[in-house]
mmCIF file of C-alpha atoms in Angstrom:
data_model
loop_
_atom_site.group_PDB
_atom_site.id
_atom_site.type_symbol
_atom_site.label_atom_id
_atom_site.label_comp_id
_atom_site.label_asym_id
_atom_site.label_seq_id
_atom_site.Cartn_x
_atom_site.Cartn_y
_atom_site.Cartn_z
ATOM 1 C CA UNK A 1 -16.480 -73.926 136.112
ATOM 2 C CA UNK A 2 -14.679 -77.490 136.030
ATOM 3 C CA UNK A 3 -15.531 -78.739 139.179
ATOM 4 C CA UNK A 4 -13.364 -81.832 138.388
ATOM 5 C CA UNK A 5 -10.522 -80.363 140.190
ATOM 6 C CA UNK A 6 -12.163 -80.662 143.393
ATOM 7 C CA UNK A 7 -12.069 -84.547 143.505
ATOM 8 C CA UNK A 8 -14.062 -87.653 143.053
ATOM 9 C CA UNK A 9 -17.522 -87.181 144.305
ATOM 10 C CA UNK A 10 -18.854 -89.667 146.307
ATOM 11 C CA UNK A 11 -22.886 -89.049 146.001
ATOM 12 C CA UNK A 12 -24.158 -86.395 144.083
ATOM 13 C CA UNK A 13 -23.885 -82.904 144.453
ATOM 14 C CA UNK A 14 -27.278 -81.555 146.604
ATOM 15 C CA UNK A 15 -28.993 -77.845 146.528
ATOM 16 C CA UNK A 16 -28.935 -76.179 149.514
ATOM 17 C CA UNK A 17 -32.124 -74.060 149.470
ATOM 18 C CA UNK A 18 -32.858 -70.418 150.990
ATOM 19 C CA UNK A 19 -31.044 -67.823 149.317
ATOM 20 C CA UNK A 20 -32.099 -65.005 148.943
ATOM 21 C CA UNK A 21 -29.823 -64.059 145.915
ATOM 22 C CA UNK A 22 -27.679 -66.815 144.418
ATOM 23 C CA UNK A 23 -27.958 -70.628 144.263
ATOM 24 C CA UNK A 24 -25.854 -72.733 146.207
ATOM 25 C CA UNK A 25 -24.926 -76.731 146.637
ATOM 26 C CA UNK A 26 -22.969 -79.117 148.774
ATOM 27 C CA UNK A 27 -20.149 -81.311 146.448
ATOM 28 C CA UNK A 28 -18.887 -83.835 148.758
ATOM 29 C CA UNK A 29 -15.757 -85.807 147.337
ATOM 30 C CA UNK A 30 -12.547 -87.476 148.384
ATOM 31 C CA UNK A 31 -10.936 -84.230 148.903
ATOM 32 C CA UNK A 32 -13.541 -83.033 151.144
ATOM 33 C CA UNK A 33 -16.611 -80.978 151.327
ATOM 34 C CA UNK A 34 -17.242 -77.609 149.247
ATOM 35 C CA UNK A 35 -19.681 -75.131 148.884
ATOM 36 C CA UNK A 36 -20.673 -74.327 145.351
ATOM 37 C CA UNK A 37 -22.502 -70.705 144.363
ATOM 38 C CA UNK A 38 -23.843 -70.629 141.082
ATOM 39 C CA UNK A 39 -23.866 -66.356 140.885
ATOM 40 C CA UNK A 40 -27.533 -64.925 139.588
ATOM 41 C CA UNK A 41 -25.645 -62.098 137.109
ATOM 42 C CA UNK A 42 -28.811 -61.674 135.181
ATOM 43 C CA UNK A 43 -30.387 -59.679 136.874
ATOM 44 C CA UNK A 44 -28.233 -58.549 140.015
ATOM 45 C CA UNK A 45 -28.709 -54.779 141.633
ATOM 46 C CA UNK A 46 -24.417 -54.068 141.439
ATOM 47 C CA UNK A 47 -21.891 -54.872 139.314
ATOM 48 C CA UNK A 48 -19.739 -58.206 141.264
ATOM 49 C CA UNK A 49 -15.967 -57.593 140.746
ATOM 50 C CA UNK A 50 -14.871 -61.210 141.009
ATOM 51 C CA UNK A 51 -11.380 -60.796 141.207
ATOM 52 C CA UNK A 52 -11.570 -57.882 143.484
ATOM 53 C CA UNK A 53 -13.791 -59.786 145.847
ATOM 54 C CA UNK A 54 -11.477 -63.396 145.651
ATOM 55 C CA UNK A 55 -8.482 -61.460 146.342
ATOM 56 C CA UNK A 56 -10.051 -59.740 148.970
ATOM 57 C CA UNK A 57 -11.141 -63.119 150.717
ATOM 58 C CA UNK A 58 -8.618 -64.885 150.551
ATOM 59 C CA UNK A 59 -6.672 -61.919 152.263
ATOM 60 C CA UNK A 60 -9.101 -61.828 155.155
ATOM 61 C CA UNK A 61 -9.027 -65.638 155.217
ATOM 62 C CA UNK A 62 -5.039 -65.470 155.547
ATOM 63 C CA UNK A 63 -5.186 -62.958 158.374
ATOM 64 C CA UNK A 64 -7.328 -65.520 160.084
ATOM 65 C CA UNK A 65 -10.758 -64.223 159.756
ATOM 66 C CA UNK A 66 -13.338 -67.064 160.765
ATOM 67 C CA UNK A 67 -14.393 -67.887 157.371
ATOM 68 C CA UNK A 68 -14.678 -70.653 154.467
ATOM 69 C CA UNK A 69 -11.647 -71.130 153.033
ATOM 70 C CA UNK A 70 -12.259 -69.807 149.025
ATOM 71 C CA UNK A 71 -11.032 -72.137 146.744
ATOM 72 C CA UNK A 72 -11.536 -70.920 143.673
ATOM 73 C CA UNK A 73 -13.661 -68.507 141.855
ATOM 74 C CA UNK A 74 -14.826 -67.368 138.008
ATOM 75 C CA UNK A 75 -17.702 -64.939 136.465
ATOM 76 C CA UNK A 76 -20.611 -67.280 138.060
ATOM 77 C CA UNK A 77 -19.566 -69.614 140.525
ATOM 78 C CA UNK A 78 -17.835 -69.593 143.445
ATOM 79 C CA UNK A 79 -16.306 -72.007 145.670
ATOM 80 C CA UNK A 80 -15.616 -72.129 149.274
ATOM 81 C CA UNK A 81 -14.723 -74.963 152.028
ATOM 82 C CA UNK A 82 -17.645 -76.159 153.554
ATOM 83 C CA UNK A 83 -17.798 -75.255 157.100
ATOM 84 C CA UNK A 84 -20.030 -76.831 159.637
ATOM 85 C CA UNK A 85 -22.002 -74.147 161.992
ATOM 86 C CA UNK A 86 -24.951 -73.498 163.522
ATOM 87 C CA UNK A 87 -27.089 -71.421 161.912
ATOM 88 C CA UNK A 88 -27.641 -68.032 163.592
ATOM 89 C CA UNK A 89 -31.345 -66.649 164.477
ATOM 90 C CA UNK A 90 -32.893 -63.396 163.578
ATOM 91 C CA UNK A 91 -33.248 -62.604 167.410
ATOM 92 C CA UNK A 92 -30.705 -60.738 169.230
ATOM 93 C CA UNK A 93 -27.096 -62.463 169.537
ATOM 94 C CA UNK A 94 -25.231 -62.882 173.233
ATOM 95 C CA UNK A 95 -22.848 -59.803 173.998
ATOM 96 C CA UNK A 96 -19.862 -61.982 174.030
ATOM 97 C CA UNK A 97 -20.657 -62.953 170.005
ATOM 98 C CA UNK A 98 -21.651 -59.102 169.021
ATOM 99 C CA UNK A 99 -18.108 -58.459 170.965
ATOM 100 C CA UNK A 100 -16.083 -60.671 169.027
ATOM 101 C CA UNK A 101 -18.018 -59.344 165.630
ATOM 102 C CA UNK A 102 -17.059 -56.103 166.314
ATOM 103 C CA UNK A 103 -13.237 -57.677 166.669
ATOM 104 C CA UNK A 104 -13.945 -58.754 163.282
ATOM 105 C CA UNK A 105 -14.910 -55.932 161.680
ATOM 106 C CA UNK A 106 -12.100 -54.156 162.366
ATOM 107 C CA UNK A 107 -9.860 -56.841 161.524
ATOM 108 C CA UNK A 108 -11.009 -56.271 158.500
ATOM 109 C CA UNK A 109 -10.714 -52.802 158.397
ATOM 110 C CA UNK A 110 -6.919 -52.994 158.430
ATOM 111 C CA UNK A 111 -6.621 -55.294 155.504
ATOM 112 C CA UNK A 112 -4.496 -53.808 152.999
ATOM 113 C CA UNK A 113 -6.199 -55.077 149.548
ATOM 114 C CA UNK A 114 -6.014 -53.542 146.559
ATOM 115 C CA UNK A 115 -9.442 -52.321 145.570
ATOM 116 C CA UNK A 116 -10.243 -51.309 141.759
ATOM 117 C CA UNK A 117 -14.014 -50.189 142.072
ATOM 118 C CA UNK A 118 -14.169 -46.925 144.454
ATOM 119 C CA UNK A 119 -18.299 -46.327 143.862
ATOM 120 C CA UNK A 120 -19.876 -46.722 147.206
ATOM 121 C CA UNK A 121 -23.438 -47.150 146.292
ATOM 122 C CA UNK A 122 -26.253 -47.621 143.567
ATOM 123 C CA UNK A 123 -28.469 -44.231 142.747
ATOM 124 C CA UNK A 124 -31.695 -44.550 144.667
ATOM 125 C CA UNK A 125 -34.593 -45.411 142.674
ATOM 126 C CA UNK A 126 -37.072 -43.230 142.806
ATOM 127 C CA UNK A 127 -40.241 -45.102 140.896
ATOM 128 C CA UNK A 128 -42.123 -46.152 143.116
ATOM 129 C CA UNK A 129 -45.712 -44.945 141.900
ATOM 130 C CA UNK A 130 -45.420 -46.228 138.611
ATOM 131 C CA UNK A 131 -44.292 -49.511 139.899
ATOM 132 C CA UNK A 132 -47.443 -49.495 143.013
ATOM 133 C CA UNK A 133 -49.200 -48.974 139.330
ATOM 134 C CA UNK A 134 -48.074 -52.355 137.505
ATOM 135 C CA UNK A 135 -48.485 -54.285 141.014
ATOM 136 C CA UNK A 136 -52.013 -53.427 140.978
ATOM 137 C CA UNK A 137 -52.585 -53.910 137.079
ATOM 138 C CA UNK A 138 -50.925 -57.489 137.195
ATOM 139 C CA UNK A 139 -52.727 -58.728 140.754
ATOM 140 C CA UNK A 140 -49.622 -58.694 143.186
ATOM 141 C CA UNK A 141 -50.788 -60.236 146.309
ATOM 142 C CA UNK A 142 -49.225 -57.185 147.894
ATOM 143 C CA UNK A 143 -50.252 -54.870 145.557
ATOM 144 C CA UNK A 144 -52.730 -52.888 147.827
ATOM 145 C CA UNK A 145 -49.657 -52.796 150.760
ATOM 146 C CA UNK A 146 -47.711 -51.394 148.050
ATOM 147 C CA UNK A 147 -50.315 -48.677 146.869
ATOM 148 C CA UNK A 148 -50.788 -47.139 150.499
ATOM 149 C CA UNK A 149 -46.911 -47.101 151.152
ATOM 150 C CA UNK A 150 -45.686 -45.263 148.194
ATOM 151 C CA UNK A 151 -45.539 -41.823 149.909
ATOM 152 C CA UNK A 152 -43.983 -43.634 152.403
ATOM 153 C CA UNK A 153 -41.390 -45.346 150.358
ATOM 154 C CA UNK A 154 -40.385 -41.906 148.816
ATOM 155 C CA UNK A 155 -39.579 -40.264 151.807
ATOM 156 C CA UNK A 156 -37.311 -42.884 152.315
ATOM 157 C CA UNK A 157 -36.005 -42.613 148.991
ATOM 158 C CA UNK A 158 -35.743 -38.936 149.831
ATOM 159 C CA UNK A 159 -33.669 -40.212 153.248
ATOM 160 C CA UNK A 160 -31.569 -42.620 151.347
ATOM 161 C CA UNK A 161 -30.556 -39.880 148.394
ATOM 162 C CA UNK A 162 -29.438 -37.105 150.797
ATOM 163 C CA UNK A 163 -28.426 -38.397 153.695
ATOM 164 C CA UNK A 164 -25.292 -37.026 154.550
ATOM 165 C CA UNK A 165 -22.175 -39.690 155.172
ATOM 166 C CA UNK A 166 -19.391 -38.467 157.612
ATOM 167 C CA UNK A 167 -16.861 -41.042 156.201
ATOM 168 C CA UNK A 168 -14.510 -42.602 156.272
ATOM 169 C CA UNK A 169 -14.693 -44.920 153.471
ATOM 170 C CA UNK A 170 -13.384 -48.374 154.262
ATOM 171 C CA UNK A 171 -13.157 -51.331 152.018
ATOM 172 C CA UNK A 172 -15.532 -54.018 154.251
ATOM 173 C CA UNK A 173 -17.629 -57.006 153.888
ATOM 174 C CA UNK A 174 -20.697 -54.768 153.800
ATOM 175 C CA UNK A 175 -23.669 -57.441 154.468
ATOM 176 C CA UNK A 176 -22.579 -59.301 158.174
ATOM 177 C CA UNK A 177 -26.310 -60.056 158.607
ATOM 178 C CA UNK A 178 -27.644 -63.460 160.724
ATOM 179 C CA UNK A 179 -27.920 -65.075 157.654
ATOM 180 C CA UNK A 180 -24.558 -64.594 156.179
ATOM 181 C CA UNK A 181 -23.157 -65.891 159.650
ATOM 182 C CA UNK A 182 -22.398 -69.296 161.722
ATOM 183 C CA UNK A 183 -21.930 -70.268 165.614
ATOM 184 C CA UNK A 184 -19.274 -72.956 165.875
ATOM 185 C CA UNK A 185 -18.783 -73.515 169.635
ATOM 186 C CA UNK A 186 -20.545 -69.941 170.074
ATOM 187 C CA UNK A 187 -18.192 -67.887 167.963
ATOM 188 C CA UNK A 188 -18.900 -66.468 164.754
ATOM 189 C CA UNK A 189 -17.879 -67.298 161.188
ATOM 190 C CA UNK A 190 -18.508 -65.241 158.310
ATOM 191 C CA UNK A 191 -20.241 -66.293 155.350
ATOM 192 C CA UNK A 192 -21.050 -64.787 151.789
ATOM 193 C CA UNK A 193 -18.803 -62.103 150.998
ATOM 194 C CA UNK A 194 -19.898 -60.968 147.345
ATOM 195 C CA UNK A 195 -21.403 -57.955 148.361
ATOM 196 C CA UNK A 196 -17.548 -56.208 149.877
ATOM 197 C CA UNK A 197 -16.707 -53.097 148.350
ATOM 198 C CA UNK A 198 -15.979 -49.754 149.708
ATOM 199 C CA UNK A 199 -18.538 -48.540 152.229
ATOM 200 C CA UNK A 200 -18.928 -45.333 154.218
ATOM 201 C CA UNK A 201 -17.406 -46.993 158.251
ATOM 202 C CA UNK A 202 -21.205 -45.359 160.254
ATOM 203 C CA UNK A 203 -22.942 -47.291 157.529
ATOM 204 C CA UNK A 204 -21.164 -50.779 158.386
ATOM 205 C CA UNK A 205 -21.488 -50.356 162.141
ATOM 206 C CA UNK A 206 -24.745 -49.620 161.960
ATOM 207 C CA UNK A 207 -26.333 -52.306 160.175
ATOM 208 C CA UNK A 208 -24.122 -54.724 161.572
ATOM 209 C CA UNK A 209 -24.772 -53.645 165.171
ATOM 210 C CA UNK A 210 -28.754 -52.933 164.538
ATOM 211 C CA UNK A 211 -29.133 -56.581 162.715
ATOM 212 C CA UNK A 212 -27.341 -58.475 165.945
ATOM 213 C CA UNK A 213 -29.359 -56.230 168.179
ATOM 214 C CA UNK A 214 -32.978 -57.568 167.021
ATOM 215 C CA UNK A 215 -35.346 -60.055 166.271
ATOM 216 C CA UNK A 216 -37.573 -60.086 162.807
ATOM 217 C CA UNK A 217 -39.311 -56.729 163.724
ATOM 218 C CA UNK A 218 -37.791 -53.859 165.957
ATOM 219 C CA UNK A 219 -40.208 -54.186 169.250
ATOM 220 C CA UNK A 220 -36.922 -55.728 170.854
ATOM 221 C CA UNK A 221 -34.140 -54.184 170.294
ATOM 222 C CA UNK A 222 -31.248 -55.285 172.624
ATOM 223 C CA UNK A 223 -28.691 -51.991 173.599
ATOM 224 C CA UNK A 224 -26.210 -54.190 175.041
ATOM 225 C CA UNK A 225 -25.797 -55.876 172.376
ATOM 226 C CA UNK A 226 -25.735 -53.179 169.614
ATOM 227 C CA UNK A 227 -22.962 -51.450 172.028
ATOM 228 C CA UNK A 228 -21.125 -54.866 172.518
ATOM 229 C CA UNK A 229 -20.490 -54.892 168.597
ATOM 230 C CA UNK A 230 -19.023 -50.981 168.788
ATOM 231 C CA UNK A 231 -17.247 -51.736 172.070
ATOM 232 C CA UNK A 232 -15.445 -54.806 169.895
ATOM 233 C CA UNK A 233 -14.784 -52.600 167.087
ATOM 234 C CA UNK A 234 -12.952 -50.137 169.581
ATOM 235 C CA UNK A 235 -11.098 -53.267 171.621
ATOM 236 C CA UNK A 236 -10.079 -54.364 168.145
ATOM 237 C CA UNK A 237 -8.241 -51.068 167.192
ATOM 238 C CA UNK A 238 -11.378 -49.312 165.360
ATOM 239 C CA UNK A 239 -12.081 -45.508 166.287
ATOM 240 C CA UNK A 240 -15.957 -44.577 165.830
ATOM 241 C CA UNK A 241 -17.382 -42.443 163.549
ATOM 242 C CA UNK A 242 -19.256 -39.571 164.323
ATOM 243 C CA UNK A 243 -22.817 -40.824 165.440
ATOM 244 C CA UNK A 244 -25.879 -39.915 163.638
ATOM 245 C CA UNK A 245 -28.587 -40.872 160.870
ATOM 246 C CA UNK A 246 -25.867 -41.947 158.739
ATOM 247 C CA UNK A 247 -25.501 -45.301 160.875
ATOM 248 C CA UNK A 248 -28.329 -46.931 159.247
ATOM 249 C CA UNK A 249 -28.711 -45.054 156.108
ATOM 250 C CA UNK A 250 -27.255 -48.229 154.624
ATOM 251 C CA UNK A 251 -29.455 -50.512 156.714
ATOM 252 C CA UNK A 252 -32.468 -48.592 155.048
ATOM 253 C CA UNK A 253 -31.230 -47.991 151.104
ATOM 254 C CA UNK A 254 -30.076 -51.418 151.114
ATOM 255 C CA UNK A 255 -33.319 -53.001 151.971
ATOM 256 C CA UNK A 256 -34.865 -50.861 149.967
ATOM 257 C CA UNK A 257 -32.951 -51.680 146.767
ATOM 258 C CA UNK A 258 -33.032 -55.324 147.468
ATOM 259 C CA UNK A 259 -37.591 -54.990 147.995
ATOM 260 C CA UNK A 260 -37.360 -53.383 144.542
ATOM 261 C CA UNK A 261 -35.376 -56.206 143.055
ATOM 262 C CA UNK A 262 -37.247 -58.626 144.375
ATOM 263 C CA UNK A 263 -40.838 -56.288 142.943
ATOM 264 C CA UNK A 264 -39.645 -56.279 139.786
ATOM 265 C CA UNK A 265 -38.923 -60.457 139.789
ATOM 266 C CA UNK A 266 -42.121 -60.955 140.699
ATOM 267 C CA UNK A 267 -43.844 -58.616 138.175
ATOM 268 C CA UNK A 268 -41.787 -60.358 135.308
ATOM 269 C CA UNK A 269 -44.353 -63.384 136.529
ATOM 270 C CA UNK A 270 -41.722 -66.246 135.522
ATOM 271 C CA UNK A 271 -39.629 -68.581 137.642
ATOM 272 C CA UNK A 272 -35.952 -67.721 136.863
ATOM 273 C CA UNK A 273 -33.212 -70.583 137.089
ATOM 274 C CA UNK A 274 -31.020 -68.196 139.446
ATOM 275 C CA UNK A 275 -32.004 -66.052 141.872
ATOM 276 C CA UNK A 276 -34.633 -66.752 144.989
ATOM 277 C CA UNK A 277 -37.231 -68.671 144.288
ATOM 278 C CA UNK A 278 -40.030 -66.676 142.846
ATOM 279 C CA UNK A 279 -42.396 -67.442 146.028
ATOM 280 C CA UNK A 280 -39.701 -66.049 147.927
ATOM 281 C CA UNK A 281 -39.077 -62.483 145.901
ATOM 282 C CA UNK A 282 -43.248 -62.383 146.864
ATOM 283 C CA UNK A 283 -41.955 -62.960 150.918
ATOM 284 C CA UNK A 284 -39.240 -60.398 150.806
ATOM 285 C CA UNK A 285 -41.752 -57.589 149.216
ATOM 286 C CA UNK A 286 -44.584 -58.127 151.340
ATOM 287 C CA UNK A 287 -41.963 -57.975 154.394
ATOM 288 C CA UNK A 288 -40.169 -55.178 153.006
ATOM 289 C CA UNK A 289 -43.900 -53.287 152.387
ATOM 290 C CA UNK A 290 -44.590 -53.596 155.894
ATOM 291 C CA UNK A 291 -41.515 -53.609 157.378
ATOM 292 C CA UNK A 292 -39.338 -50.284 155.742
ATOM 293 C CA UNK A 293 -42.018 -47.649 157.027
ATOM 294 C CA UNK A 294 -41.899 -49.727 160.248
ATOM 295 C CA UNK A 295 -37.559 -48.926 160.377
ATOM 296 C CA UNK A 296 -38.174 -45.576 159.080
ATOM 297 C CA UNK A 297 -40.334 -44.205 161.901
ATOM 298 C CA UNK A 298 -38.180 -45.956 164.425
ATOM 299 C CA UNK A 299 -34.652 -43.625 163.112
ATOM 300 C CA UNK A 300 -34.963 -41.177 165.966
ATOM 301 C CA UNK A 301 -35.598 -43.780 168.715
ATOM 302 C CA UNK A 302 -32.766 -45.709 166.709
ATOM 303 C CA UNK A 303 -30.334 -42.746 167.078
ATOM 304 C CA UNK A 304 -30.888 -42.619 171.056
ATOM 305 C CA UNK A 305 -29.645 -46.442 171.233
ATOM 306 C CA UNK A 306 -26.490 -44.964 172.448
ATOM 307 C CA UNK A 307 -27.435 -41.973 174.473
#
């Protein structure tokens, strides 16, 4: 992309490290601030409509969704205003912020945007032996984790394949996790939106409300807060789906697709010029190892968070 259109600069353009999929950097020039994503396409887990996605952005931005403004956007980078925030925790948010999310959500909801990719969701992979098998073969620091979880990690396959979804369908931002938001002033703005697309509604509440509602692990779960994000969605014109498994279906596949990504980076041995880091594709398996049978043997106590 010809970043030339974006002004002068006026000191060169600086990574901004951490993510967990794409690269990003901070231009600063006499036109302002921007945000610049260089897209990892090499090797990504879904097929990123560009157009589908910019159009859909700058539709929420127009309604007045709390967002970077998007600037401009081609097959590998994007752009977006830089906005100043606080970064938000992985520890439960304050009711009033899980409120106004829920606001958001359903905001969103009502955006009419034309939409050309209807597919919901990637098949669930299913290969989990064979690849406990290379871990061990190639001396993955995790590899033993790995070895003792794949039963484990096929039941959730299992879970993730056949899970029924009660619909219905809504074209959403699909990933409104702590680290895709800000605090300015204690109210949120939403960041990263290359993952929208067209998601089943119990799936979107769910991880949403589950993801504001905890800390790193799932020993603290907050209720109020996971019903503050569902009592915004309703204030904000949203009607509930029917309550079930199906709310964090997503929550689990999705994390499960994204540990198997990761797995297979770090397997290929080599540090890649997109993408995480390769030390943190180890981080994110060895989390995910421990973590998904952790999730997975929580889903009943999950499904009781709003009896």
């Amino acid at each position: 992309m010809d970043l030339s259109r974006l002004g002068t600069p006026i000191r060169p353009m600086v990574r901004v490290h951490g993510g967990y999929g794409n690269r990003m950097y901070r231009l600063d020039t006499d036109r302002g601030s921007f945000a610049v994503k260089g897209l990892n396409l090499a090797d990504r887990r879904w097929t990123y409509h560009v157009e589908d996605v910019f159009r859909f952005e700058r539709a929420a931005f127009a309604a007045g969704i709390p967002m970077p403004e998007p600037v401009s956007a081609d097959h590998d980078t994007l752009v977006h205003r830089w906005v100043e925030g606080e970064t938000v925790p992985e520890e439960p948010v304050s009711t009033a912020y899980a409120f106004e999310i829920g606001e958001i959500l359903a905001r969103i909801h009502r955006l009419d945007v034309a939409w050309t990719d209807l597919s919901t969701e990637e098949p669930t992979a299913r290969d989990w032996p064979e690849l406990a098998t290379r871990a061990v073969a190639t001396g993955q620091p995790w590899a033993d984790e790995l070895a003792a979880q794949v039963d484990t990690l096929l039941a959730i396959a299992q879970f993730v394949g056949t899970c029924e979804r009660p619909g219905p369908v809504v074209l959403t931002h699909k990933d409104i996790q702590p680290w895709n938001l800000l605090s300015r002033e204690g109210r949120p703005v939403v960041l990263d939106w290359e993952l929208s697309g067209m998601l089943d509604l119990s799936g979107e509440l769910g991880s949403t409300a589950l993801s504001l509602a905890k800390g790193r692990g799932f020993d603290g779960i907050e209720p109020a807060v996971f019903r503050a994000v569902l009592d915004g969605y309703v204030a904000g014109g949203g009607v509930l789906p029917p309550w079930g498994p199906s709310w964090f279906v997503y929550m689990v596949g999705g994390w499960l697709g994204h540990v198997r990504w990761n797995l297979l980076r770090c397997l290929a041995g080599v540090e890649a010029s997109t993408g995480p880091e390769l030390a943190l594709s180890h981080q994110s398996v060895r989390d995910g190892v421990r973590g998904l049978p952790d999730l997975f043997g929580r889903l009943p106590e999950l499904e009781s968070l709003l009896g």
